[in-house]
PDB file of C-alpha atoms in Angstrom:
ATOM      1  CA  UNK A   1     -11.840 -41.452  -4.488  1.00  0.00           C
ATOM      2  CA  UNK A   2     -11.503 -44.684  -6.735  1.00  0.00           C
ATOM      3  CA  UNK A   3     -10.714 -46.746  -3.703  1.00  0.00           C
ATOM      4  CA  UNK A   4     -14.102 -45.662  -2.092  1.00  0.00           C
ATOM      5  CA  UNK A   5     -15.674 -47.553  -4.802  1.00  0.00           C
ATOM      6  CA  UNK A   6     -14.147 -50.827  -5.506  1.00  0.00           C
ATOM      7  CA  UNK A   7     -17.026 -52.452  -4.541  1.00  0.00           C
ATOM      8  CA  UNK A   8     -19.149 -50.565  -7.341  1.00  0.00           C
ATOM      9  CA  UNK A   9     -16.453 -50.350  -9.967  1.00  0.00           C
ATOM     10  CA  UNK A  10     -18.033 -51.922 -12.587  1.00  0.00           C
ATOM     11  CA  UNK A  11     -21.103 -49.837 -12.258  1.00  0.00           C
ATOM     12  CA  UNK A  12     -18.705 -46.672 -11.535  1.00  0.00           C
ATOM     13  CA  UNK A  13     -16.726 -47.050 -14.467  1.00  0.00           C
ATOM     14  CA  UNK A  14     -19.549 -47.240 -17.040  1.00  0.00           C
ATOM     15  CA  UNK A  15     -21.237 -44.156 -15.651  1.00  0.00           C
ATOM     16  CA  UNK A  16     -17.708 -42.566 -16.614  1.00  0.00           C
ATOM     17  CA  UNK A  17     -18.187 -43.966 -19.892  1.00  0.00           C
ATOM     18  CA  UNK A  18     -22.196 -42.854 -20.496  1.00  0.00           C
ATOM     19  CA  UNK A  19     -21.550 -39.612 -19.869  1.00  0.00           C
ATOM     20  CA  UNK A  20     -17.880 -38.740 -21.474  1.00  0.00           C
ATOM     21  CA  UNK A  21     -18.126 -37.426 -24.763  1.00  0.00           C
ATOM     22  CA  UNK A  22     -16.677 -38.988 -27.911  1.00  0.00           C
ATOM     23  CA  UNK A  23     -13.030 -39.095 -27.811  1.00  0.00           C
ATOM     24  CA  UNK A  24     -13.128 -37.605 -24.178  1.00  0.00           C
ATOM     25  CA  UNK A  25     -10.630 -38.256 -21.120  1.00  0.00           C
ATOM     26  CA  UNK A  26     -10.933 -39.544 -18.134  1.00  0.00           C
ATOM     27  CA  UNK A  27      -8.429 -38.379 -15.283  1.00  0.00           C
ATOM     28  CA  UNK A  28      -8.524 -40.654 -11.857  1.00  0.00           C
ATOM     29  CA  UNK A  29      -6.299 -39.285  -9.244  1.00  0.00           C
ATOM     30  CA  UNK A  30      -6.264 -41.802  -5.945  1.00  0.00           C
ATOM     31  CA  UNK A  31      -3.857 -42.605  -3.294  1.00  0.00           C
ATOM     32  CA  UNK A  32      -1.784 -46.024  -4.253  1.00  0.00           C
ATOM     33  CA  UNK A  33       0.971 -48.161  -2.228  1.00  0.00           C
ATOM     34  CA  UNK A  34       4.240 -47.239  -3.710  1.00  0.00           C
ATOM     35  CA  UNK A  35       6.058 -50.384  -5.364  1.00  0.00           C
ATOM     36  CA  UNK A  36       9.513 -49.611  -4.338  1.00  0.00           C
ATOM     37  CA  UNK A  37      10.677 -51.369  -1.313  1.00  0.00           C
ATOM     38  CA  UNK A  38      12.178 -48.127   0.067  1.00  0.00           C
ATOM     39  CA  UNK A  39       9.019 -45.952   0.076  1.00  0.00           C
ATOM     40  CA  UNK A  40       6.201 -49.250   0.451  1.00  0.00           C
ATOM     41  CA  UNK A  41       8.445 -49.714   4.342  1.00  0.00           C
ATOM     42  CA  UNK A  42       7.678 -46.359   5.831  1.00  0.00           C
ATOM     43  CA  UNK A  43       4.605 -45.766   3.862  1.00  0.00           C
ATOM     44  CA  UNK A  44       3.589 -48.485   5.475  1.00  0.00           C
ATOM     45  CA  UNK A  45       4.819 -47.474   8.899  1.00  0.00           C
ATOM     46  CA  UNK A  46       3.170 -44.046   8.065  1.00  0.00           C
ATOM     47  CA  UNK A  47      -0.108 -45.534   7.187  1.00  0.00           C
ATOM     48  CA  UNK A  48      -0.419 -48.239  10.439  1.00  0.00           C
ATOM     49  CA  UNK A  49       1.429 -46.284  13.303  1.00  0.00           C
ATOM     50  CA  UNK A  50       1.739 -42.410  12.741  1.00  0.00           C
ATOM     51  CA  UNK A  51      -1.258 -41.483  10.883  1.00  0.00           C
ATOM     52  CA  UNK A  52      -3.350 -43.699  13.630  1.00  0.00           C
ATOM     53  CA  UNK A  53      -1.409 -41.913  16.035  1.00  0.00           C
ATOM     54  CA  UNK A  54      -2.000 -38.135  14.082  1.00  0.00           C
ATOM     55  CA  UNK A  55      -5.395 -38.612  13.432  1.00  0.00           C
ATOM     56  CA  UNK A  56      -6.473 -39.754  16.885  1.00  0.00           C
ATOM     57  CA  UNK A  57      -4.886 -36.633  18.848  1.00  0.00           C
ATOM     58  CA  UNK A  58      -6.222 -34.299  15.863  1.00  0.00           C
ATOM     59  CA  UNK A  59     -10.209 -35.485  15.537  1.00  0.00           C
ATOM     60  CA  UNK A  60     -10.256 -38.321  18.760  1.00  0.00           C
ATOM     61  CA  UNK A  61     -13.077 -40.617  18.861  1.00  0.00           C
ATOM     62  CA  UNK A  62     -14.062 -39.797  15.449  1.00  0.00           C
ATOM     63  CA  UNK A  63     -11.029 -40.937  13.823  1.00  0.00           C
ATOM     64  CA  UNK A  64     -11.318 -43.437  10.710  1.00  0.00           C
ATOM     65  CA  UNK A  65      -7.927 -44.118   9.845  1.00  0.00           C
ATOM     66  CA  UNK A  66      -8.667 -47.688   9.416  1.00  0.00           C
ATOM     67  CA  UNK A  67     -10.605 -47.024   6.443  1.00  0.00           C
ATOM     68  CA  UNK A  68      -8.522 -44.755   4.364  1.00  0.00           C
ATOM     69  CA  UNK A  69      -5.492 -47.529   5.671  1.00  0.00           C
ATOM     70  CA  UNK A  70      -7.333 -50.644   4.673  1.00  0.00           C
ATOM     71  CA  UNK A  71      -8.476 -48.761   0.997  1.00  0.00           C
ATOM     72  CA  UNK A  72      -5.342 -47.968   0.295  1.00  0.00           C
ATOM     73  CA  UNK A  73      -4.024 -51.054   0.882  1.00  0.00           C
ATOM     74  CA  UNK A  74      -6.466 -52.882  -0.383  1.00  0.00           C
ATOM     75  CA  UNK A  75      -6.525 -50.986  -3.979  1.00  0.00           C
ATOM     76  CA  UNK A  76      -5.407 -52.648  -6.851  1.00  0.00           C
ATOM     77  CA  UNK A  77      -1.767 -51.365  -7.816  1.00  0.00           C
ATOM     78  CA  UNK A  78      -1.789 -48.685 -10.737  1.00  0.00           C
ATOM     79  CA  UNK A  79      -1.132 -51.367 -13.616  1.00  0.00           C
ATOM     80  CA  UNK A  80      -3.492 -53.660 -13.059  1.00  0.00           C
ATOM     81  CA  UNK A  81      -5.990 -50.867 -12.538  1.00  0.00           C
ATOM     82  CA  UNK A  82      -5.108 -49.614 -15.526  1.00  0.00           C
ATOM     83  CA  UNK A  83      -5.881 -53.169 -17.350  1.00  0.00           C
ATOM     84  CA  UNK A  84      -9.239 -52.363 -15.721  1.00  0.00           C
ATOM     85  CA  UNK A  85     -10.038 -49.247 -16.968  1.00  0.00           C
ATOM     86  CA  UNK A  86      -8.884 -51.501 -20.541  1.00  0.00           C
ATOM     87  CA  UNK A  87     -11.228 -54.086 -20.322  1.00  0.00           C
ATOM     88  CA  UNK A  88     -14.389 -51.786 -19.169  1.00  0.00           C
ATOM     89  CA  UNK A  89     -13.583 -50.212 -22.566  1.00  0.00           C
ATOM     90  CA  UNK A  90     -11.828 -47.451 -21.933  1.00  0.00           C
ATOM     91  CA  UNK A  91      -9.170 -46.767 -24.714  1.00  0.00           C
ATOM     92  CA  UNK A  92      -5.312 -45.775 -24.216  1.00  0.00           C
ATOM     93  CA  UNK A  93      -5.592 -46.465 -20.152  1.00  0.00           C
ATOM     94  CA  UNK A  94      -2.611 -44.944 -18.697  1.00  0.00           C
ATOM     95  CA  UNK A  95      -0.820 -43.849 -15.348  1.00  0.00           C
ATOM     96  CA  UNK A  96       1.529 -41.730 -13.753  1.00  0.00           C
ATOM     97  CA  UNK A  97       2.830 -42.395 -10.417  1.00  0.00           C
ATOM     98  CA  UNK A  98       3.095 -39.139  -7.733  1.00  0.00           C
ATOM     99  CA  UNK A  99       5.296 -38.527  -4.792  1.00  0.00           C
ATOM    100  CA  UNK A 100       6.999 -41.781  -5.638  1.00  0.00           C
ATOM    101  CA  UNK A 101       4.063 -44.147  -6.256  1.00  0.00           C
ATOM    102  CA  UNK A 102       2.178 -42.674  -3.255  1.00  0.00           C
ATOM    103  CA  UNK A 103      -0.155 -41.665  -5.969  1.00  0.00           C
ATOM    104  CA  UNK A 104      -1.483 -42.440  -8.685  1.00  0.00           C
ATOM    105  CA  UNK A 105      -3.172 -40.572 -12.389  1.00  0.00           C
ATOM    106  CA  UNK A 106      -5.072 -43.043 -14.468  1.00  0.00           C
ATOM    107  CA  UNK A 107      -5.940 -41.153 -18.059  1.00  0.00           C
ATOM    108  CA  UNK A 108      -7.600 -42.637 -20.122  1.00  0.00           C
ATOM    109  CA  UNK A 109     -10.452 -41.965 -23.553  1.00  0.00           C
ATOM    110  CA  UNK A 110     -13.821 -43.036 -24.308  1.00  0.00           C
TER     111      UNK A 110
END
């Protein structure tokens, strides 16, 4: 879901913010590029061939694979999001990387 709002961010992160609770946590789950050369190659392949390829046969015409490909892509990678979710004022931003960096889970406390 984070990726669907990069544009918004700013404005998306301090609504987290208003309405967590002192001491409260934040947990952001989103799809990431994995950083290791071995996965990024055929999540990559995955991402601009197969899943075209999947999601075309599966839903035809109505198909947006380009936009879940281009937001994943275009996401910032899990540590410099999590410098993000620093500077917004968020305290004791973390993340754990999923099914080999495929994923991502930002925590983090107001």
């Amino acid at each position: 879901m984070l990726r669907n709002v990069r544009k918004i961010m700013p404005e998306f992160l301090r609504e987290i913010l208003r309405v967590l609770k002192p001491g409260g946590k934040a947990f952001l789950l989103d799809m990431t590029v994995p950083s290791s050369l071995w996965l990024k190659i055929p999540h990559g392949i995955y991402l601009n061939a197969a899943l075209p390829l999947i999601g075309r046969a599966v839903f035809g015409g109505r198909w947006a694979g380009n936009y879940l490909k281009d937001t994943i892509q275009g996401f910032w990678p899990p540590k410099e999001f999590s410098q993000i979710l620093q500077d917004a004022g968020f305290r004791g931003a973390s993340f754990n990387t999923l099914t080999g960096g495929m994923a991502a889970l930002h925590i983090c406390k107001k």
